[in-house]
Short mmCIF file of C-alpha atoms and ligand atoms in Angstrom, two decimals:
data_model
loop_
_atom_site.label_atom_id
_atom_site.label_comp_id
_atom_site.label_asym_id
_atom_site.label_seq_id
_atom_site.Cartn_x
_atom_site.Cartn_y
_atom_site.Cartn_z
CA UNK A 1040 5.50 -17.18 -16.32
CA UNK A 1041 2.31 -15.71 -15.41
CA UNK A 1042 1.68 -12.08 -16.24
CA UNK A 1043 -0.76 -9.17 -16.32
CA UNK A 1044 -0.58 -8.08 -19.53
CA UNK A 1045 -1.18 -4.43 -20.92
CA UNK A 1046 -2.22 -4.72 -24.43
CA UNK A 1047 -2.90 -1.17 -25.29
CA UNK A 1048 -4.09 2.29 -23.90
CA UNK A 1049 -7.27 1.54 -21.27
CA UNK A 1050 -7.52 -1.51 -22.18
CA UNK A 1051 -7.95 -4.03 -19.43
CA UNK A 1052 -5.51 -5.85 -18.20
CA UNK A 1053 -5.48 -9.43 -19.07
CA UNK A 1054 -3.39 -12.58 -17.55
CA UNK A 1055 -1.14 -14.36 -20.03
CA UNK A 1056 1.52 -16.81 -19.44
CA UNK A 1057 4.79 -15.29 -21.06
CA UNK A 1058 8.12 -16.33 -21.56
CA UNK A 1059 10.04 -16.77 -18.60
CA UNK A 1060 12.88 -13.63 -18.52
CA UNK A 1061 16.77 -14.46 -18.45
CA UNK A 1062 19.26 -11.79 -17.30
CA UNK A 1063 21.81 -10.45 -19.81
CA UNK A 1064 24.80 -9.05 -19.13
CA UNK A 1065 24.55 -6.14 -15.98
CA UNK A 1066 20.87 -7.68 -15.52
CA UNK A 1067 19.37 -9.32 -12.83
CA UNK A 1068 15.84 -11.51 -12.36
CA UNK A 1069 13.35 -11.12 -9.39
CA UNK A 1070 10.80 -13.62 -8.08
CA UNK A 1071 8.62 -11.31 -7.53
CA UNK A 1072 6.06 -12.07 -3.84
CA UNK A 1073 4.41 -8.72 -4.33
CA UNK A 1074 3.33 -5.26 -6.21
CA UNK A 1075 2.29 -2.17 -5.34
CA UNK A 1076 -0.50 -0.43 -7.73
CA UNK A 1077 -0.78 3.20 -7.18
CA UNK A 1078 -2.05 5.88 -9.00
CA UNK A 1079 1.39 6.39 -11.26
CA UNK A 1080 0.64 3.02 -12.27
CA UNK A 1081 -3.19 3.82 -12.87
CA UNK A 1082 -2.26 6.49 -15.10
CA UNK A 1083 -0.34 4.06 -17.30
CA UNK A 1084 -3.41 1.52 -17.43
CA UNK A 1085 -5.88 4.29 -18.12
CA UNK A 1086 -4.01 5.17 -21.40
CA UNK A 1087 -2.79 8.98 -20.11
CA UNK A 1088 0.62 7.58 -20.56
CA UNK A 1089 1.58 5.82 -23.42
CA UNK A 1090 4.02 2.49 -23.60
CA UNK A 1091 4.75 0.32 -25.79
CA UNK A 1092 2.38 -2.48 -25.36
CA UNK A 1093 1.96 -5.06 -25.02
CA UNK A 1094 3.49 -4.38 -21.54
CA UNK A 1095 3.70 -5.70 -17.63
CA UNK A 1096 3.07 -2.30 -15.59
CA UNK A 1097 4.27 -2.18 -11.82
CA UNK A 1098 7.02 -0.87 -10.06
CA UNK A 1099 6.77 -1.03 -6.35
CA UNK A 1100 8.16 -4.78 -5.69
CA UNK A 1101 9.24 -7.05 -2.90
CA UNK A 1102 11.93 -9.28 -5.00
CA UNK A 1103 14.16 -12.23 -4.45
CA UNK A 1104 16.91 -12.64 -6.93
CA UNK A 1105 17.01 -15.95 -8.70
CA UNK A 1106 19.71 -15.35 -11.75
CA UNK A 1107 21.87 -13.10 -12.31
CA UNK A 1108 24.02 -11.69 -15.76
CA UNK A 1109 27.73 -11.41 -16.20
CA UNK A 1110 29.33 -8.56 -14.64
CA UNK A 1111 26.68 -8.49 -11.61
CA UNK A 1112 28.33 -8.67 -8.79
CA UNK A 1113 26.50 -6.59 -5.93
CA UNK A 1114 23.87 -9.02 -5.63
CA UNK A 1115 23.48 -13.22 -5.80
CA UNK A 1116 20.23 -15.66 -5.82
CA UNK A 1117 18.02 -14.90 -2.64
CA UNK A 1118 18.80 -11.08 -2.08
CA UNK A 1119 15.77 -9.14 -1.23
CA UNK A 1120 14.86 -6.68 -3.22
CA UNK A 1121 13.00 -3.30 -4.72
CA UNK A 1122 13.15 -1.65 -7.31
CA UNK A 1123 14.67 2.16 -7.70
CA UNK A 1124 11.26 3.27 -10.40
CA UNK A 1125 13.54 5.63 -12.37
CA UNK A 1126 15.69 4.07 -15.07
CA UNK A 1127 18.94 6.43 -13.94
CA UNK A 1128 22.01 5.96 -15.58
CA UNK A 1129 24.34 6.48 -12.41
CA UNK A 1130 27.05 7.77 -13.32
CA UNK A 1131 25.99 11.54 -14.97
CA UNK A 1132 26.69 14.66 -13.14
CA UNK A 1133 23.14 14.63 -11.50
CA UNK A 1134 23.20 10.78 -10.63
CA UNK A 1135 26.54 10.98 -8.93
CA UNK A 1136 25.28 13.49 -6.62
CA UNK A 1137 22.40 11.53 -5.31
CA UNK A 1138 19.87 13.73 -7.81
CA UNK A 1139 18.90 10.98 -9.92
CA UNK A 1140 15.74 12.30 -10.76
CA UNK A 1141 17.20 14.77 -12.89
CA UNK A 1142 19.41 12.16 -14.54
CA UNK A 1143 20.72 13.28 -18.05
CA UNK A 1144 20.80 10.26 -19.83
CA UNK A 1145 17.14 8.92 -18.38
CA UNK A 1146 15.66 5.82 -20.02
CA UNK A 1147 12.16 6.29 -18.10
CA UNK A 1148 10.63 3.87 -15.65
CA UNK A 1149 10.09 0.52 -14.63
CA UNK A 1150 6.96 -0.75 -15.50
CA UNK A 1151 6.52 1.92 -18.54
CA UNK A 1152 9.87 1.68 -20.69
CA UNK A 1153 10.78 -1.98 -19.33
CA UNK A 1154 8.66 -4.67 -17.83
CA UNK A 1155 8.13 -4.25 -14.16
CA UNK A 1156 6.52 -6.23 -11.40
CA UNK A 1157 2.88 -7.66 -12.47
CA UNK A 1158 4.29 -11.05 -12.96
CA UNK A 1159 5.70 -13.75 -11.43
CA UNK A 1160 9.36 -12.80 -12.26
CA UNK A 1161 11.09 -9.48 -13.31
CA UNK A 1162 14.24 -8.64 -14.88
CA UNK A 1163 16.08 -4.84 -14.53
CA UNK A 1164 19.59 -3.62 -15.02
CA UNK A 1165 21.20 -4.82 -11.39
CA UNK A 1166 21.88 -1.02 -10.05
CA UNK A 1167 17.73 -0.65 -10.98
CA UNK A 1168 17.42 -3.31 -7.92
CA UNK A 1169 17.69 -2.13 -4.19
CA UNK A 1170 18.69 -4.48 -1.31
CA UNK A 1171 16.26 -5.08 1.27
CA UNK A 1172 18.42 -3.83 4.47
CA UNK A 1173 18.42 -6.55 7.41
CA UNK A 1174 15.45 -5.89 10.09
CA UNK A 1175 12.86 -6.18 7.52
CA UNK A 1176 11.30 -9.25 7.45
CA UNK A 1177 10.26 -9.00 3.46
CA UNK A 1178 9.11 -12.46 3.14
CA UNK A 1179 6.29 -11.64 5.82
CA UNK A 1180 5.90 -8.51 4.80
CA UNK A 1181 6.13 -8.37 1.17
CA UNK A 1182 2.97 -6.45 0.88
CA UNK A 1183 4.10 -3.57 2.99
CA UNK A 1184 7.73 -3.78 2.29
CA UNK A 1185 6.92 -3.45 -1.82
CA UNK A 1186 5.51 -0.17 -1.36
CA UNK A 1187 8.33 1.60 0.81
CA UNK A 1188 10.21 2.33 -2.50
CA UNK A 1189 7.88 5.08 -3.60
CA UNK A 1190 5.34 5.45 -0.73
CA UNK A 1191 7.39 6.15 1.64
CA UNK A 1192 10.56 7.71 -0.29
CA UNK A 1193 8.30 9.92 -2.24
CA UNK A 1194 7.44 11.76 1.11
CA UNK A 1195 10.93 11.36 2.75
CA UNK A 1196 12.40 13.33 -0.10
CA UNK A 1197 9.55 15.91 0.85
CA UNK A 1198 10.57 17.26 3.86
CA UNK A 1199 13.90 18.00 3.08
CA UNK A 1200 13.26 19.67 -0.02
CA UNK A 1201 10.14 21.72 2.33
CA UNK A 1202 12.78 22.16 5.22
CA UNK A 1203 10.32 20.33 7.36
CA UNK A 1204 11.25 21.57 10.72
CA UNK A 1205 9.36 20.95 14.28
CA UNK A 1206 7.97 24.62 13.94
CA UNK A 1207 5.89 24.29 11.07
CA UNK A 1208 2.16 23.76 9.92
CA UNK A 1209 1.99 21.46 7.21
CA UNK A 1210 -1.06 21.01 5.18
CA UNK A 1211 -1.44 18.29 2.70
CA UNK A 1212 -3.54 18.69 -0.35
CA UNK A 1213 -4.93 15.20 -1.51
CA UNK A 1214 -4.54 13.66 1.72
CA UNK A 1215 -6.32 10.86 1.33
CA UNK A 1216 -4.70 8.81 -1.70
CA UNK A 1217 -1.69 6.70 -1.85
CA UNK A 1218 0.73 8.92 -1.33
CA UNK A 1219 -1.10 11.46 0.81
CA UNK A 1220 -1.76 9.48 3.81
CA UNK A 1221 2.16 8.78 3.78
CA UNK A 1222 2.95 11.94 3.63
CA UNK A 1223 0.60 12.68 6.64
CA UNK A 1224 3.05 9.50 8.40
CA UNK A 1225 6.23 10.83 7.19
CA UNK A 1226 5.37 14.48 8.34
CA UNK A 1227 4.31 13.61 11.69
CA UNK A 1228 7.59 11.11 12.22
CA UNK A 1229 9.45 14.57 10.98
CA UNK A 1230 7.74 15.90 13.91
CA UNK A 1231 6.04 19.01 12.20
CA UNK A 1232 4.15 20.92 14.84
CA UNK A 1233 0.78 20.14 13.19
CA UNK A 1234 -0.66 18.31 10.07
CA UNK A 1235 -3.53 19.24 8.38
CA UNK A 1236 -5.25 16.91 5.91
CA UNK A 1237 -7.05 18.73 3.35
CA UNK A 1238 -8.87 16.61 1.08
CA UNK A 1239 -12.67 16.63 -1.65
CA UNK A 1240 -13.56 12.97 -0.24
CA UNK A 1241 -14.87 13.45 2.89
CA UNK A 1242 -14.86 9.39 3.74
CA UNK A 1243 -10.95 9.59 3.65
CA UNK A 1244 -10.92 12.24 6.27
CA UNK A 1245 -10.94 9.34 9.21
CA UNK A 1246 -7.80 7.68 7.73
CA UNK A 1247 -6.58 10.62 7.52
CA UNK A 1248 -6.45 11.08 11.30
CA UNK A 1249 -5.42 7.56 11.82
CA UNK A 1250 -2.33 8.40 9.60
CA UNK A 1251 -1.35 11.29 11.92
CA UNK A 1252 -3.59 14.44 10.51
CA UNK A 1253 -4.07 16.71 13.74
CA UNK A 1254 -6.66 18.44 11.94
CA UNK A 1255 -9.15 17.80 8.08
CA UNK A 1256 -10.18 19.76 6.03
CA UNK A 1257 -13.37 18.50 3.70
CA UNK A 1258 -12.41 20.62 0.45
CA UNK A 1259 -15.20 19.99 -1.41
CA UNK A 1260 -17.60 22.45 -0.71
CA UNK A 1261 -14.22 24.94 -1.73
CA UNK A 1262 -13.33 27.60 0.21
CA UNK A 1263 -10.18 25.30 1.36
CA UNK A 1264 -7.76 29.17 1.72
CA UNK A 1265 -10.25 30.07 3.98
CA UNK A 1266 -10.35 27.09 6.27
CA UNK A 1267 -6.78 26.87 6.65
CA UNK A 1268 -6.48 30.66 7.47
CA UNK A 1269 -9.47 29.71 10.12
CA UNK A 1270 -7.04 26.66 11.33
CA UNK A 1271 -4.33 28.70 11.98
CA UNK A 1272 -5.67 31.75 13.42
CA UNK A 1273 -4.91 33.91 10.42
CA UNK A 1274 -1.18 33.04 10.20
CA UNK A 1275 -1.29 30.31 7.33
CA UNK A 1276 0.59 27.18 6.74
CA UNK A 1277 4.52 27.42 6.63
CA UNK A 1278 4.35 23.87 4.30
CA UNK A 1279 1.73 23.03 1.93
CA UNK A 1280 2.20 19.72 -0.19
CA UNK A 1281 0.08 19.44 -3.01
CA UNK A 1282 -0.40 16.03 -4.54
CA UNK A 1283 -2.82 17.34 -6.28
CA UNK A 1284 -1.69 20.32 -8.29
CA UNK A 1285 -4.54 21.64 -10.54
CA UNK A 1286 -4.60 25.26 -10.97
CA UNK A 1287 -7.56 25.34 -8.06
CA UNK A 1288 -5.46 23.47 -5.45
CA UNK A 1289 -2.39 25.88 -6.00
CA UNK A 1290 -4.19 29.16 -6.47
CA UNK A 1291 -6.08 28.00 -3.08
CA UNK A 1292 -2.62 26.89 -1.33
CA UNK A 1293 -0.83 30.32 -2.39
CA UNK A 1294 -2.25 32.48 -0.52
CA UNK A 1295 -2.68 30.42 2.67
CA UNK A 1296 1.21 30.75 3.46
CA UNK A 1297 2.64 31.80 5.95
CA UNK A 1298 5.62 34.36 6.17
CA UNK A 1299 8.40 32.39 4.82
CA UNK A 1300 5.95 29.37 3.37
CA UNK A 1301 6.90 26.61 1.24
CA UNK A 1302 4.30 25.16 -1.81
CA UNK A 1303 5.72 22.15 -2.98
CA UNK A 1304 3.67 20.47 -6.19
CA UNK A 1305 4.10 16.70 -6.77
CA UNK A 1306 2.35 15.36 -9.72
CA UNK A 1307 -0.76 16.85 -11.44
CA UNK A 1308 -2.52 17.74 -14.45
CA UNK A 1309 0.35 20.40 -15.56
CA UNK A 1310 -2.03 22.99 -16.19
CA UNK A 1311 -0.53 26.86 -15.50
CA UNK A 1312 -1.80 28.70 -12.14
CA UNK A 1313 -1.78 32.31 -11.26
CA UNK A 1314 0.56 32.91 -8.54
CA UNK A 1315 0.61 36.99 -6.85
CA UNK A 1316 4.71 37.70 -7.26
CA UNK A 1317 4.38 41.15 -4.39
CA UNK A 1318 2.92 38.38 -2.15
CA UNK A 1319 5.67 36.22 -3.35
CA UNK A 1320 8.10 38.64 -2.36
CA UNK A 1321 6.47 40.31 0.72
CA UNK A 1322 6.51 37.03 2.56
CA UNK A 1323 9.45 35.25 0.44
CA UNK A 1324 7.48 32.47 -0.87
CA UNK A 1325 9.01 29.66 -2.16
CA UNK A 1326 7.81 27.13 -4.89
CA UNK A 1327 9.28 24.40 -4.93
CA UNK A 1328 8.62 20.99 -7.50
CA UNK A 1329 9.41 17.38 -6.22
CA UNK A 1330 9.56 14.74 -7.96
CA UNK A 1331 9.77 10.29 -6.50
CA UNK A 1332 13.29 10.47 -4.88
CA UNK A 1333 17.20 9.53 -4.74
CA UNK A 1334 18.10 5.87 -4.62
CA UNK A 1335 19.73 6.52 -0.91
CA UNK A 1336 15.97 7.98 0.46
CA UNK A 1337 14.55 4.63 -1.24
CA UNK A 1338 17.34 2.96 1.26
CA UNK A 1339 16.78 5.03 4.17
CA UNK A 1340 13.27 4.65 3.67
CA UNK A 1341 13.60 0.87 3.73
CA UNK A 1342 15.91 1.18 6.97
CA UNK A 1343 13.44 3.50 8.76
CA UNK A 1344 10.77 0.79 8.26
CA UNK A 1345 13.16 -1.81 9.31
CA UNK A 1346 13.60 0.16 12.49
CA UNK A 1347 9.67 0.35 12.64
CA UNK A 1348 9.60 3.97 13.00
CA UNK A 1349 7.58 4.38 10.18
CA UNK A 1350 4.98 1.79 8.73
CA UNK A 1351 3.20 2.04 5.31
CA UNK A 1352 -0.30 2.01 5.06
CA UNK A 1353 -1.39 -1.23 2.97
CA UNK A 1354 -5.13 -1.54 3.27
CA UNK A 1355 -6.06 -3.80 0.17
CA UNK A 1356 -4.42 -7.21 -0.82
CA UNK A 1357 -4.83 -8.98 -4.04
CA UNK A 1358 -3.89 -11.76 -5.80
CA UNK A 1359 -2.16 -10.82 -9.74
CA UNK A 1360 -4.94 -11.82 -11.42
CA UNK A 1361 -7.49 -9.97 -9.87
CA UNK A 1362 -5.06 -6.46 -10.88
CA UNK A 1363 -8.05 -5.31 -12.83
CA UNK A 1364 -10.70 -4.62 -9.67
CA UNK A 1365 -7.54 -2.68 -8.16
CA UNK A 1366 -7.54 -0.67 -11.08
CA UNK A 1367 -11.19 -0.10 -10.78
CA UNK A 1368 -10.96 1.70 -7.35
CA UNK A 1369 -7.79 3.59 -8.44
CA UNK A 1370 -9.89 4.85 -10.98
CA UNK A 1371 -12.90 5.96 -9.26
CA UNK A 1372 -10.64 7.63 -6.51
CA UNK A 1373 -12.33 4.98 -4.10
CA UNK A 1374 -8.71 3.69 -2.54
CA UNK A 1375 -7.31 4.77 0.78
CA UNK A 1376 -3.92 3.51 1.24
CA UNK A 1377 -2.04 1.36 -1.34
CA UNK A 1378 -3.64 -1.51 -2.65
CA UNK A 1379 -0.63 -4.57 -3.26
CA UNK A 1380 -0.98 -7.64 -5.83
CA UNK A 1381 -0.10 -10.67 -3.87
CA UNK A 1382 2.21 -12.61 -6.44
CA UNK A 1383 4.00 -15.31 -5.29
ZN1 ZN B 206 22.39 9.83 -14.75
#
C-alpha cells in the first residue's frame, strides 16, 4: 500500500509503498477514504514527540473494514469507522467507567505508538475502531466525518467537565486553530449565553464569528485580562478554555473569572504559571485539566453530527501525498479549521 512515511524527527514526510497490513488476532484493517492532520499530529512530524520511526502518523480517520482477526466479532468487512486516538486497555478501573483517558495500563496513541491513518489501509486492535452510527453518510463525507473523533469530542468532553450551562460567558483562548473554532461550535450548540473568541492572529478572528464567537478578541497587542473585563462589564468570564496554555495565556485568563469561574487548560507547552490562591478562594476558582475524551463522547459526537446539529469545520482537502504542504501551514499557525488528506 501507499503510505506517508515518517522517517525520523522533522523530517519530511515522504510517500512509500509498504506492505499491505493483515489483522491478527483481536485486530481489525481499515480502508482508509480520509485523515485528519491537526496540530497533535504536527507535533509528532515536527520532532517534539518522539516515535519510533519509521512511522505512518494520523489518527482522525473515516474507515471501512476490509479483514478482520480471530476473536473480532463487533465488527465485519464494510463497517464504517474511526478511530478512538488513545490506545485504552478497556477493562481497568478508569476504562470501565468511561475515563479512558486516565487508563492504567495505556499503550499511547494511534498514529505515535502504532501506525495510524496516512495510508491507504490501517490496522488497530478492534475496540481501538468506532462504528460510524447510521445518519452519517461517511462515504460522502469522509472528510468531515474523519475529524468528529477528536474535533468535535475534544470539545464535547469540555463542557461537561466546565459545567457549561446557558448562564455562562465562555471565552476561548486560541480560538482560531483546529480545535478552537470547534470549541466555539460546540459551546454555542451547549447554548452558553455568550462566546468570546480570544485569539494573537487577527485573520482568524472572521472564522471565528462564522463558528459562533458573539464577540473577538485580537490578543496580540496583550492586554487580553483587560479586554475581557471590558467585554463583560467588569464581571469576568464564568468559563475560560485555554488551548493554548503558556504561562501568559493562564496568568491572563486567571484573573478574568468570574465569581465561581472555571479555567480549563487543554494542551500546551507545560510550563508552571502563577496562580493568586486568596483570589482562588474568594471567588472559588476552579482549575480544571482536560484531556481528548471517553470513547462514548467520540460516539455521541458522531451521532450529534449524524443528527446535523453540529458540523465540523473542514476548510482544506488534500490528497495523501501532498501531507507535507498540510504540515507546512500547521506549522506556521496559517490553518483555520482542520485540514483532511483525501485517501481513497
Ligand atoms: Zn484501561
Amino acid at each position: 500500500m501507499k503510505a506517508m512515511l515518517l522517517t525520523g524527527p522533522g523530517i519530511p514526510l515522504t510517500l512509500e509503498n509498504v506492505a499491505d497490513p493483515t489483522p491478527g488476532p483481536g485486530e481489525a484493517v481499515a480502508r482508509v477514504l480520509a485523515c485528519g492532520a491537526g496540530l497533535t499530529v504536527h507535533h509528532a512530524r515536527a520532532g517534539r514527540i518522539k516515535v519510533d520511526y519509521p512511522r505512518i502518523l494520523g489518527h482522525e480517520i473515516t474507515g471501512e473494514i476490509v479483514a478482520t482477526g480471530a476473536g473480532v466479532g463487533a465488527l465485519a468487512p464494510g463497517d464504517g469507522v474511526t478511530a478512538y486516538f488513545y490506545l485504552s486497555c478497556g477493562h481497568c478501573r478508569w476504562c470501565s467507567i468511561n475515563r479512558e483517558t486516565l487508563c492504567d495500563n495505556f499503550g499511547g496513541y494511534v498514529g505515535r505508538e502504532v501506525d495510524g491513518g496516512y495510508a491507504e489501509y490501517i490496522k488497530l486492535p478492534a475496540r481501538s475502531f468506532v462504528k460510524i452510527p447510521e445518519g452519517l453518510d461517511w462515504r460522502s463525507n469522509a472528510a468531515e466525518t474523519a475529524v468528529v473523533c477528536d474535533a468535535i469530542a475534544t470539545p464535547l468532553k469540555v463542557t461537561r467537565k466546565a459545567r457549561l450551562m446557558p448562564t455562562d460567558t465562555v471565552a476561548v483562548f486560541g480560538a482560531g486553530g483546529g480545535l478552537g473554532v470547534h470549541m466555539l461550535k460546540v459551546a454555542r450548540w451547549a447554548h452558553a449565553r455568550r462566546v468570546i473568541a480570544v485569539e494573537v492572529m487577527a485573520s482568524k478572528l472572521e472564522a471565528c464569528v462564522e463558528s459562533g464567537a458573539d464577540a473577538t478578541i485580537d490578543a496580540s497587542a496583550g492586554r487580553v485580562t483587560e479586554q475581557l473585563m471590558t467585554l463583560t462589564a467588569g464581571k469576568g468570564v464564568d468559563v475560560v478554555i485555554d488551548f493554548v496554555s503558556s504561562a501568559a495565556t493562564l496568568e491572563a485568563a486567571m484573573p478574568a473569572l468570574a465569581k465561581g469561574g472555571r479555567l480549563v487548560t487543554l494542551g500546551g507547552h507545560g510550563s508552571a504559571f502563577r496562580a493568586n490562591p486568596g483570589e482562588m478562594l474568594r471567588k472559588e476558582i476552579e482549575l480544571l485539566g482536560s484531556r481528548y475524551a471517553s470513547r462514548e463522547e467520540v460516539v455521541e459526537s458522531l451521532e450529534l453530527v449524524a443528527r446535523g446539529e453540529l458540523w465540523p469545520l473542514v476548510t482544506e482537502k488534500r490528497p495523501l501525498a501532498e501531507a507535507e504542504a498540510i504540515h507546512e501551514r500547521l506549522d506556521q499557525g496559517a490553518l483555520t479549521g482542520r485540514a483532511v488528506l483525501m485517501v481513497s
